Amino acid sequence: MLKRLLVVAGVIIGLVVVFLLFITIAEYRPQDQENAIVIKDGQSVSENVSSLSLVTWNIGYAGLDKDTDFVLDGGTMGCPRSQEAVEEAMSGISDTLAMLNSDVYILQEVDRSSSRTGKIDEADRISSLFSDHDAYFAPNYKALIVPFPLSDPIGKVDSGILTLSEYNTDTAVRWQLPGYYDWPVRTIHLKRCALETRIPSTTPGIDWVILNVHLTAYGDGSMRVEQLAFLKEMMNKYYNEGHYVIIGGDWNSLFPGVTKEQFGSYTTVEENLGWLQAIPDSWTPEGWQWAFDMDVPTCRTLDDSFVPGENLVCLIDGFLVSPNVSIDRVIGHNIGFEHSDHNPVSMEVSIK
């Protein structure tokens, strides 16, 4: 009996060792700076521009609609409810993006070949909606297998951030953001990044520099501090060179002046809100301007499916622009978290 137990234990240990070796060898290891992936070289306009309209939206990989929860946020689900639900969400996301009719789209959590979304290429589908937009993709989550949760494993993941531009872009670069989890978690976890694109402005030698970001949501907050420091150095450098700088995306942090109670009471337990931290007031450089709609929440918690008044809703998606840019309009679009756990935000800007 003891011998049989030792054999079984040896087999289990051996399988665990083989699995850990496999995910370590297969780990996605991006360079600090890489060219972005060209999804589509569209019929974009080669024009120097003095104003832009932009949309930022975390589309939740078309797998986090209003009837879904997520295991890492206090729920139980690792994958979407069904492939039919994914297709329905993609249809709603596509319709919303087309309705918003923007020069530039800054999107997060876009799957390309992930088990959880039936391996559909969401980047390609979205790009095909806009024949006159170039499309660039930067992966931030690549793993051959994510075995968590055991009851509903996520499986293979190929996901990232996507920027579409109606104007010809001179640069499309993936910048690796600092901060990694410890081994072995890091082998199957996100590698956060910023996607930089550039559009020529009407000022000779000066560009619109657009940074698409999705900061970390988990951990003790130290990685987010590192990432904010990295972004601050980058955006100040570009601004000091004279460029018009826009950072847009999912900051996974409350904006200055925003509180958890911004939109009223909620029943989400505090232990599921440890990820929701505020951007320090002192972090924002002098003259830089935040752009978000104080009246419309952009994110809801995923501890349960969405019920107004129960899930906490908050403001973590929006833009930060340099002092030489005028914010002409900002609108949060409240679509009730129907197709994603986030709502989109649109903005219009011009050169001061």
mmCIF file of C-alpha atoms in Angstrom:
data_model
loop_
_atom_site.group_PDB
_atom_site.id
_atom_site.type_symbol
_atom_site.label_atom_id
_atom_site.label_comp_id
_atom_site.label_asym_id
_atom_site.label_seq_id
_atom_site.Cartn_x
_atom_site.Cartn_y
_atom_site.Cartn_z
ATOM 1 C CA MET A 1 0.000 0.000 0.000
ATOM 2 C CA LEU A 2 2.762 2.425 0.936
ATOM 3 C CA LYS A 3 4.642 1.560 -2.241
ATOM 4 C CA ARG A 4 1.548 2.310 -4.336
ATOM 5 C CA LEU A 5 1.068 5.664 -2.612
ATOM 6 C CA LEU A 6 4.704 6.558 -3.233
ATOM 7 C CA VAL A 7 4.318 5.678 -6.922
ATOM 8 C CA VAL A 8 1.193 7.835 -7.227
ATOM 9 C CA ALA A 9 2.898 10.713 -5.400
ATOM 10 C CA GLY A 10 5.927 10.357 -7.672
ATOM 11 C CA VAL A 11 3.745 10.508 -10.801
ATOM 12 C CA ILE A 12 1.917 13.607 -9.552
ATOM 13 C CA ILE A 13 5.166 15.358 -8.660
ATOM 14 C CA GLY A 14 6.612 14.404 -12.029
ATOM 15 C CA LEU A 15 3.606 15.836 -13.889
ATOM 16 C CA VAL A 16 3.820 19.081 -11.899
ATOM 17 C CA VAL A 17 7.543 19.395 -12.679
ATOM 18 C CA VAL A 18 6.923 18.759 -16.387
ATOM 19 C CA PHE A 19 4.113 21.336 -16.436
ATOM 20 C CA LEU A 20 6.243 23.974 -14.693
ATOM 21 C CA LEU A 21 9.099 23.284 -17.107
ATOM 22 C CA PHE A 22 6.712 23.584 -20.059
ATOM 23 C CA ILE A 23 5.209 26.939 -19.054
ATOM 24 C CA THR A 24 8.669 28.291 -18.180
ATOM 25 C CA ILE A 25 10.097 27.399 -21.598
ATOM 26 C CA ALA A 26 6.967 28.695 -23.351
ATOM 27 C CA GLU A 27 6.815 31.978 -21.376
ATOM 28 C CA TYR A 28 6.178 35.111 -23.436
ATOM 29 C CA ARG A 29 9.274 37.295 -23.060
ATOM 30 C CA PRO A 30 8.838 40.591 -24.927
ATOM 31 C CA GLN A 31 11.697 43.007 -25.496
ATOM 32 C CA ASP A 32 11.686 46.410 -23.810
ATOM 33 C CA GLN A 33 10.912 47.988 -27.189
ATOM 34 C CA GLU A 34 9.415 46.244 -30.219
ATOM 35 C CA ASN A 35 7.598 47.196 -33.393
ATOM 36 C CA ALA A 36 3.850 46.810 -33.002
ATOM 37 C CA ILE A 37 2.042 44.166 -35.047
ATOM 38 C CA VAL A 38 0.378 45.577 -38.152
ATOM 39 C CA ILE A 39 -3.174 44.243 -38.265
ATOM 40 C CA LYS A 40 -4.235 46.334 -41.229
ATOM 41 C CA ASP A 41 -2.583 48.934 -43.424
ATOM 42 C CA GLY A 42 -5.777 50.733 -44.331
ATOM 43 C CA GLN A 43 -6.585 53.590 -46.647
ATOM 44 C CA SER A 44 -5.572 56.099 -44.012
ATOM 45 C CA VAL A 45 -5.222 59.774 -44.839
ATOM 46 C CA SER A 46 -1.696 61.166 -45.195
ATOM 47 C CA GLU A 47 -2.407 64.536 -43.663
ATOM 48 C CA ASN A 48 -1.001 66.811 -40.987
ATOM 49 C CA VAL A 49 -3.790 67.518 -38.500
ATOM 50 C CA SER A 50 -4.512 70.167 -35.881
ATOM 51 C CA SER A 51 -7.343 68.321 -34.126
ATOM 52 C CA LEU A 52 -8.365 64.748 -33.329
ATOM 53 C CA SER A 53 -11.324 62.775 -32.046
ATOM 54 C CA LEU A 54 -10.514 59.700 -29.957
ATOM 55 C CA VAL A 55 -12.289 56.848 -28.188
ATOM 56 C CA THR A 56 -10.875 54.659 -25.438
ATOM 57 C CA TRP A 57 -12.604 51.431 -24.453
ATOM 58 C CA ASN A 58 -11.644 48.247 -22.665
ATOM 59 C CA ILE A 59 -13.881 45.802 -24.564
ATOM 60 C CA GLY A 60 -13.324 42.971 -22.050
ATOM 61 C CA TYR A 61 -12.386 40.566 -24.880
ATOM 62 C CA ALA A 62 -16.133 40.294 -25.635
ATOM 63 C CA GLY A 63 -16.255 37.891 -22.711
ATOM 64 C CA LEU A 64 -17.282 40.101 -19.785
ATOM 65 C CA ASP A 65 -20.837 41.164 -20.564
ATOM 66 C CA LYS A 66 -23.392 42.200 -17.954
ATOM 67 C CA ASP A 67 -24.275 38.593 -17.080
ATOM 68 C CA THR A 68 -20.689 37.524 -16.353
ATOM 69 C CA ASP A 69 -18.399 37.527 -13.314
ATOM 70 C CA PHE A 70 -14.664 36.768 -13.105
ATOM 71 C CA VAL A 71 -12.761 34.579 -10.707
ATOM 72 C CA LEU A 72 -9.885 36.986 -9.984
ATOM 73 C CA ASP A 73 -12.353 39.683 -8.929
ATOM 74 C CA GLY A 74 -14.335 37.573 -6.485
ATOM 75 C CA GLY A 75 -16.535 35.676 -8.948
ATOM 76 C CA THR A 76 -16.331 32.068 -10.055
ATOM 77 C CA MET A 77 -15.986 32.169 -13.854
ATOM 78 C CA GLY A 78 -12.731 31.883 -15.799
ATOM 79 C CA CYS A 79 -14.294 31.937 -19.266
ATOM 80 C CA PRO A 80 -17.325 33.576 -20.915
ATOM 81 C CA ARG A 81 -20.748 31.970 -20.525
ATOM 82 C CA SER A 82 -20.790 30.607 -24.078
ATOM 83 C CA GLN A 83 -19.465 31.213 -27.570
ATOM 84 C CA GLU A 84 -22.894 32.561 -28.463
ATOM 85 C CA ALA A 85 -22.515 35.177 -25.717
ATOM 86 C CA VAL A 86 -19.083 36.128 -27.106
ATOM 87 C CA GLU A 87 -20.492 36.586 -30.606
ATOM 88 C CA GLU A 88 -23.380 38.645 -29.265
ATOM 89 C CA ALA A 89 -20.979 40.878 -27.321
ATOM 90 C CA MET A 90 -18.719 41.290 -30.367
ATOM 91 C CA SER A 91 -21.704 42.382 -32.421
ATOM 92 C CA GLY A 92 -22.681 44.971 -29.817
ATOM 93 C CA ILE A 93 -19.094 46.198 -29.462
ATOM 94 C CA SER A 94 -18.760 46.547 -33.231
ATOM 95 C CA ASP A 95 -22.018 48.492 -33.505
ATOM 96 C CA THR A 96 -20.972 50.832 -30.694
ATOM 97 C CA LEU A 97 -17.536 51.514 -32.191
ATOM 98 C CA ALA A 98 -19.064 52.286 -35.586
ATOM 99 C CA MET A 99 -21.587 54.629 -33.960
ATOM 100 C CA LEU A 100 -18.841 56.548 -32.129
ATOM 101 C CA ASN A 101 -17.229 57.444 -35.496
ATOM 102 C CA SER A 102 -13.760 58.505 -34.294
ATOM 103 C CA ASP A 103 -10.423 59.384 -35.889
ATOM 104 C CA VAL A 104 -8.568 57.202 -33.379
ATOM 105 C CA TYR A 105 -9.689 54.183 -31.354
ATOM 106 C CA ILE A 106 -7.678 53.102 -28.305
ATOM 107 C CA LEU A 107 -8.857 49.645 -27.233
ATOM 108 C CA GLN A 108 -7.815 47.220 -24.498
ATOM 109 C CA GLU A 109 -8.413 43.501 -23.853
ATOM 110 C CA VAL A 110 -8.685 42.506 -27.498
ATOM 111 C CA ASP A 111 -8.310 38.762 -28.101
ATOM 112 C CA ARG A 112 -6.736 37.298 -31.228
ATOM 113 C CA SER A 113 -6.504 33.535 -30.767
ATOM 114 C CA SER A 114 -7.696 32.723 -27.265
ATOM 115 C CA SER A 115 -9.505 29.607 -26.137
ATOM 116 C CA ARG A 116 -11.879 31.641 -23.967
ATOM 117 C CA THR A 117 -13.322 33.440 -27.012
ATOM 118 C CA GLY A 118 -13.312 30.593 -29.501
ATOM 119 C CA LYS A 119 -9.976 31.694 -31.021
ATOM 120 C CA ILE A 120 -11.679 34.406 -33.076
ATOM 121 C CA ASP A 121 -9.466 37.299 -34.141
ATOM 122 C CA GLU A 122 -11.192 40.264 -32.547
ATOM 123 C CA ALA A 123 -8.472 42.659 -33.713
ATOM 124 C CA ASP A 124 -9.109 41.660 -37.312
ATOM 125 C CA ARG A 125 -12.879 41.847 -36.927
ATOM 126 C CA ILE A 126 -12.770 45.314 -35.430
ATOM 127 C CA SER A 127 -10.222 46.545 -37.969
ATOM 128 C CA SER A 128 -12.417 45.335 -40.832
ATOM 129 C CA LEU A 129 -15.139 47.747 -39.695
ATOM 130 C CA PHE A 130 -12.963 50.719 -40.676
ATOM 131 C CA SER A 131 -11.535 50.478 -44.191
ATOM 132 C CA ASP A 132 -9.876 53.882 -43.826
ATOM 133 C CA HIS A 133 -8.087 53.162 -40.511
ATOM 134 C CA ASP A 134 -4.640 51.689 -39.956
ATOM 135 C CA ALA A 135 -4.622 49.153 -37.113
ATOM 136 C CA TYR A 136 -1.751 48.236 -34.775
ATOM 137 C CA PHE A 137 -1.689 45.608 -32.035
ATOM 138 C CA ALA A 138 0.580 45.075 -29.027
ATOM 139 C CA PRO A 139 0.258 41.788 -27.112
ATOM 140 C CA ASN A 140 0.190 41.980 -23.330
ATOM 141 C CA TYR A 141 -1.131 38.521 -22.466
ATOM 142 C CA LYS A 142 0.261 35.466 -24.233
ATOM 143 C CA ALA A 143 0.240 31.990 -22.681
ATOM 144 C CA LEU A 144 -0.098 28.559 -24.232
ATOM 145 C CA ILE A 145 -2.200 27.457 -21.290
ATOM 146 C CA VAL A 146 -3.662 29.094 -18.189
ATOM 147 C CA PRO A 147 -4.945 26.215 -16.023
ATOM 148 C CA PHE A 148 -6.797 28.488 -13.621
ATOM 149 C CA PRO A 149 -9.457 28.149 -12.312
ATOM 150 C CA LEU A 150 -9.525 24.364 -12.279
ATOM 151 C CA SER A 151 -13.329 24.374 -12.593
ATOM 152 C CA ASP A 152 -13.302 26.638 -15.683
ATOM 153 C CA PRO A 153 -9.716 26.973 -16.984
ATOM 154 C CA ILE A 154 -8.910 29.963 -19.170
ATOM 155 C CA GLY A 155 -6.716 27.896 -21.515
ATOM 156 C CA LYS A 156 -4.656 29.463 -24.300
ATOM 157 C CA VAL A 157 -4.534 33.270 -24.290
ATOM 158 C CA ASP A 158 -3.412 35.681 -27.009
ATOM 159 C CA SER A 159 -4.640 39.144 -26.121
ATOM 160 C CA GLY A 160 -3.527 42.766 -26.059
ATOM 161 C CA ILE A 161 -4.211 46.383 -26.915
ATOM 162 C CA LEU A 162 -5.274 47.768 -30.292
ATOM 163 C CA THR A 163 -4.998 51.253 -31.794
ATOM 164 C CA LEU A 164 -6.776 52.273 -34.994
ATOM 165 C CA SER A 165 -6.055 55.564 -36.759
ATOM 166 C CA GLU A 166 -7.766 57.254 -39.688
ATOM 167 C CA TYR A 167 -4.563 59.232 -40.240
ATOM 168 C CA ASN A 168 -1.319 57.703 -41.410
ATOM 169 C CA THR A 169 0.888 56.810 -38.450
ATOM 170 C CA ASP A 170 4.632 57.394 -38.614
ATOM 171 C CA THR A 171 5.420 55.175 -35.616
ATOM 172 C CA ALA A 172 3.852 52.136 -33.950
ATOM 173 C CA VAL A 173 5.931 50.788 -31.059
ATOM 174 C CA ARG A 174 5.259 48.425 -28.164
ATOM 175 C CA TRP A 175 6.929 49.574 -24.928
ATOM 176 C CA GLN A 176 7.196 47.039 -22.113
ATOM 177 C CA LEU A 177 6.042 48.501 -18.799
ATOM 178 C CA PRO A 178 7.978 47.627 -15.629
ATOM 179 C CA GLY A 179 6.771 45.114 -13.085
ATOM 180 C CA TYR A 180 6.591 41.324 -13.148
ATOM 181 C CA TYR A 181 5.039 38.729 -10.896
ATOM 182 C CA ASP A 182 7.269 36.119 -9.280
ATOM 183 C CA TRP A 183 7.894 32.757 -10.929
ATOM 184 C CA PRO A 184 5.918 30.659 -11.752
ATOM 185 C CA VAL A 185 2.906 33.026 -11.827
ATOM 186 C CA ARG A 186 4.647 35.383 -14.266
ATOM 187 C CA THR A 187 4.871 32.620 -16.891
ATOM 188 C CA ILE A 188 1.086 32.658 -17.390
ATOM 189 C CA HIS A 189 0.285 36.245 -16.401
ATOM 190 C CA LEU A 190 0.026 39.563 -18.227
ATOM 191 C CA LYS A 191 3.056 41.518 -19.462
ATOM 192 C CA ARG A 192 1.662 45.059 -19.420
ATOM 193 C CA CYS A 193 2.729 47.492 -22.137
ATOM 194 C CA ALA A 194 2.106 50.842 -23.812
ATOM 195 C CA LEU A 195 1.370 51.088 -27.533
ATOM 196 C CA GLU A 196 2.783 54.277 -29.039
ATOM 197 C CA THR A 197 1.495 55.633 -32.345
ATOM 198 C CA ARG A 198 2.297 58.963 -33.975
ATOM 199 C CA ILE A 199 0.318 61.196 -36.315
ATOM 200 C CA PRO A 200 1.957 64.236 -37.974
ATOM 201 C CA SER A 201 0.573 67.566 -36.752
ATOM 202 C CA THR A 202 0.303 70.874 -38.583
ATOM 203 C CA THR A 203 3.321 72.113 -36.618
ATOM 204 C CA PRO A 204 6.472 71.254 -38.630
ATOM 205 C CA GLY A 205 8.492 68.462 -37.011
ATOM 206 C CA ILE A 206 5.968 67.934 -34.226
ATOM 207 C CA ASP A 207 3.685 64.888 -33.862
ATOM 208 C CA TRP A 208 0.611 63.822 -32.026
ATOM 209 C CA VAL A 209 2.040 61.107 -29.772
ATOM 210 C CA ILE A 210 -0.715 58.716 -28.655
ATOM 211 C CA LEU A 211 -0.066 56.154 -25.928
ATOM 212 C CA ASN A 212 -2.547 53.298 -25.453
ATOM 213 C CA VAL A 213 -2.194 51.898 -21.924
ATOM 214 C CA HIS A 214 -3.696 49.231 -19.708
ATOM 215 C CA LEU A 215 -2.067 49.322 -16.283
ATOM 216 C CA THR A 216 -1.933 46.377 -13.910
ATOM 217 C CA ALA A 217 -4.959 45.623 -11.759
ATOM 218 C CA TYR A 218 -3.583 43.087 -9.310
ATOM 219 C CA GLY A 219 -0.834 42.772 -6.720
ATOM 220 C CA ASP A 220 -0.015 45.096 -3.833
ATOM 221 C CA GLY A 221 0.059 48.255 -5.969
ATOM 222 C CA SER A 222 3.850 48.458 -6.276
ATOM 223 C CA MET A 223 3.812 47.502 -9.964
ATOM 224 C CA ARG A 224 1.308 50.234 -10.729
ATOM 225 C CA VAL A 225 3.602 52.760 -9.035
ATOM 226 C CA GLU A 226 6.471 51.592 -11.270
ATOM 227 C CA GLN A 227 4.311 51.803 -14.369
ATOM 228 C CA LEU A 228 3.095 55.301 -13.541
ATOM 229 C CA ALA A 229 6.691 56.418 -13.011
ATOM 230 C CA PHE A 230 7.664 54.952 -16.387
ATOM 231 C CA LEU A 231 4.774 56.715 -18.135
ATOM 232 C CA LYS A 232 5.538 60.010 -16.434
ATOM 233 C CA GLU A 233 9.118 59.952 -17.641
ATOM 234 C CA MET A 234 8.048 59.020 -21.179
ATOM 235 C CA MET A 235 5.291 61.608 -21.534
ATOM 236 C CA ASN A 236 7.426 64.418 -20.099
ATOM 237 C CA LYS A 237 10.205 63.532 -22.546
ATOM 238 C CA TYR A 238 7.858 63.732 -25.525
ATOM 239 C CA TYR A 239 6.242 66.954 -24.303
ATOM 240 C CA ASN A 240 9.625 68.579 -23.695
ATOM 241 C CA GLU A 241 10.475 67.735 -27.313
ATOM 242 C CA GLY A 242 7.449 69.799 -28.344
ATOM 243 C CA HIS A 243 5.027 66.990 -29.206
ATOM 244 C CA TYR A 244 1.300 66.899 -28.474
ATOM 245 C CA VAL A 245 0.892 63.981 -26.089
ATOM 246 C CA ILE A 246 -2.234 61.942 -25.355
ATOM 247 C CA ILE A 247 -2.331 58.966 -23.001
ATOM 248 C CA GLY A 248 -5.563 57.012 -23.111
ATOM 249 C CA GLY A 249 -6.802 53.719 -21.797
ATOM 250 C CA ASP A 250 -7.706 51.689 -18.745
ATOM 251 C CA TRP A 251 -5.648 53.050 -15.864
ATOM 252 C CA ASN A 252 -7.084 50.576 -13.330
ATOM 253 C CA SER A 253 -6.866 53.453 -10.854
ATOM 254 C CA LEU A 254 -9.265 56.114 -9.625
ATOM 255 C CA PHE A 255 -8.548 59.470 -11.227
ATOM 256 C CA PRO A 256 -7.653 62.499 -9.074
ATOM 257 C CA GLY A 257 -10.756 63.896 -7.399
ATOM 258 C CA VAL A 258 -12.736 60.664 -7.871
ATOM 259 C CA THR A 259 -13.813 58.392 -4.995
ATOM 260 C CA LYS A 260 -15.254 54.884 -4.779
ATOM 261 C CA GLU A 261 -18.550 56.427 -3.679
ATOM 262 C CA GLN A 262 -18.708 58.686 -6.771
ATOM 263 C CA PHE A 263 -21.837 56.939 -8.071
ATOM 264 C CA GLY A 264 -23.555 56.016 -4.828
ATOM 265 C CA SER A 265 -23.731 53.002 -2.559
ATOM 266 C CA TYR A 266 -22.829 49.432 -3.482
ATOM 267 C CA THR A 267 -22.812 45.978 -1.932
ATOM 268 C CA THR A 268 -19.479 44.769 -3.337
ATOM 269 C CA VAL A 269 -17.403 43.646 -0.353
ATOM 270 C CA GLU A 270 -14.261 45.616 0.361
ATOM 271 C CA GLU A 271 -12.024 42.537 0.156
ATOM 272 C CA ASN A 272 -12.815 42.434 -3.584
ATOM 273 C CA LEU A 273 -11.786 46.076 -4.021
ATOM 274 C CA GLY A 274 -8.136 45.890 -3.019
ATOM 275 C CA TRP A 275 -7.129 46.489 -6.643
ATOM 276 C CA LEU A 276 -8.926 49.847 -6.784
ATOM 277 C CA GLN A 277 -6.359 52.433 -5.754
ATOM 278 C CA ALA A 278 -6.141 56.119 -6.528
ATOM 279 C CA ILE A 279 -3.606 57.930 -8.677
ATOM 280 C CA PRO A 280 -1.832 60.269 -6.217
ATOM 281 C CA ASP A 281 -2.653 63.950 -6.730
ATOM 282 C CA SER A 282 1.077 64.696 -6.690
ATOM 283 C CA TRP A 283 1.744 62.374 -9.644
ATOM 284 C CA THR A 284 0.194 64.607 -12.326
ATOM 285 C CA PRO A 285 2.807 67.012 -13.785
ATOM 286 C CA GLU A 286 1.993 70.709 -13.738
ATOM 287 C CA GLY A 287 -0.216 71.800 -16.616
ATOM 288 C CA TRP A 288 -1.212 68.282 -17.686
ATOM 289 C CA GLN A 289 -4.964 67.781 -18.013
ATOM 290 C CA TRP A 290 -7.173 64.805 -17.165
ATOM 291 C CA ALA A 291 -10.100 64.131 -19.477
ATOM 292 C CA PHE A 292 -12.970 61.977 -18.219
ATOM 293 C CA ASP A 293 -16.712 62.357 -17.682
ATOM 294 C CA MET A 294 -17.495 62.750 -13.982
ATOM 295 C CA ASP A 295 -21.133 61.787 -14.610
ATOM 296 C CA VAL A 296 -20.629 58.397 -16.257
ATOM 297 C CA PRO A 297 -18.933 55.361 -14.676
ATOM 298 C CA THR A 298 -16.512 53.485 -16.910
ATOM 299 C CA CYS A 299 -16.022 50.228 -15.008
ATOM 300 C CA ARG A 300 -18.053 47.830 -12.874
ATOM 301 C CA THR A 301 -16.862 45.136 -10.498
ATOM 302 C CA LEU A 302 -16.853 41.509 -11.612
ATOM 303 C CA ASP A 303 -17.557 39.817 -8.300
ATOM 304 C CA ASP A 304 -21.008 39.067 -9.689
ATOM 305 C CA SER A 305 -23.101 39.727 -12.785
ATOM 306 C CA PHE A 306 -24.128 43.362 -13.117
ATOM 307 C CA VAL A 307 -26.981 44.629 -10.953
ATOM 308 C CA PRO A 308 -27.278 48.434 -10.649
ATOM 309 C CA GLY A 309 -26.866 49.506 -7.032
ATOM 310 C CA GLU A 310 -25.042 46.302 -6.072
ATOM 311 C CA ASN A 311 -21.828 46.191 -8.113
ATOM 312 C CA LEU A 312 -19.485 49.080 -7.443
ATOM 313 C CA VAL A 313 -19.134 51.286 -10.526
ATOM 314 C CA CYS A 314 -16.203 53.668 -10.842
ATOM 315 C CA LEU A 315 -14.117 55.944 -13.073
ATOM 316 C CA ILE A 316 -10.815 54.441 -14.240
ATOM 317 C CA ASP A 317 -10.910 54.912 -18.047
ATOM 318 C CA GLY A 318 -10.023 58.158 -19.776
ATOM 319 C CA PHE A 319 -7.248 60.394 -21.039
ATOM 320 C CA LEU A 320 -4.348 62.554 -19.889
ATOM 321 C CA VAL A 321 -3.146 65.245 -22.302
ATOM 322 C CA SER A 322 -0.151 67.562 -22.383
ATOM 323 C CA PRO A 323 -0.381 71.302 -21.592
ATOM 324 C CA ASN A 324 -0.116 72.306 -25.274
ATOM 325 C CA VAL A 325 -3.365 70.494 -26.144
ATOM 326 C CA SER A 326 -6.880 71.890 -25.733
ATOM 327 C CA ILE A 327 -9.612 69.508 -24.543
ATOM 328 C CA ASP A 328 -12.658 70.544 -26.538
ATOM 329 C CA ARG A 329 -15.094 67.811 -25.493
ATOM 330 C CA VAL A 330 -15.256 64.685 -23.316
ATOM 331 C CA ILE A 331 -18.194 62.284 -23.214
ATOM 332 C CA GLY A 332 -18.658 59.081 -21.258
ATOM 333 C CA HIS A 333 -21.039 56.728 -23.024
ATOM 334 C CA ASN A 334 -23.204 54.827 -20.579
ATOM 335 C CA ILE A 335 -24.217 51.634 -22.362
ATOM 336 C CA GLY A 336 -25.001 49.884 -19.094
ATOM 337 C CA PHE A 337 -22.026 47.498 -19.259
ATOM 338 C CA GLU A 338 -24.112 45.502 -21.725
ATOM 339 C CA HIS A 339 -21.221 44.057 -23.754
ATOM 340 C CA SER A 340 -18.186 44.694 -21.538
ATOM 341 C CA ASP A 341 -17.364 45.467 -17.928
ATOM 342 C CA HIS A 342 -16.291 48.920 -19.150
ATOM 343 C CA ASN A 343 -18.030 51.844 -20.850
ATOM 344 C CA PRO A 344 -16.321 53.799 -23.652
ATOM 345 C CA VAL A 345 -15.123 57.407 -23.374
ATOM 346 C CA SER A 346 -14.730 59.783 -26.320
ATOM 347 C CA MET A 347 -12.731 63.001 -26.528
ATOM 348 C CA GLU A 348 -12.087 65.802 -29.004
ATOM 349 C CA VAL A 349 -8.836 67.778 -28.809
ATOM 350 C CA SER A 350 -6.999 70.452 -30.761
ATOM 351 C CA ILE A 351 -3.674 72.249 -30.700
ATOM 352 C CA LYS A 352 -3.611 75.266 -28.390
#
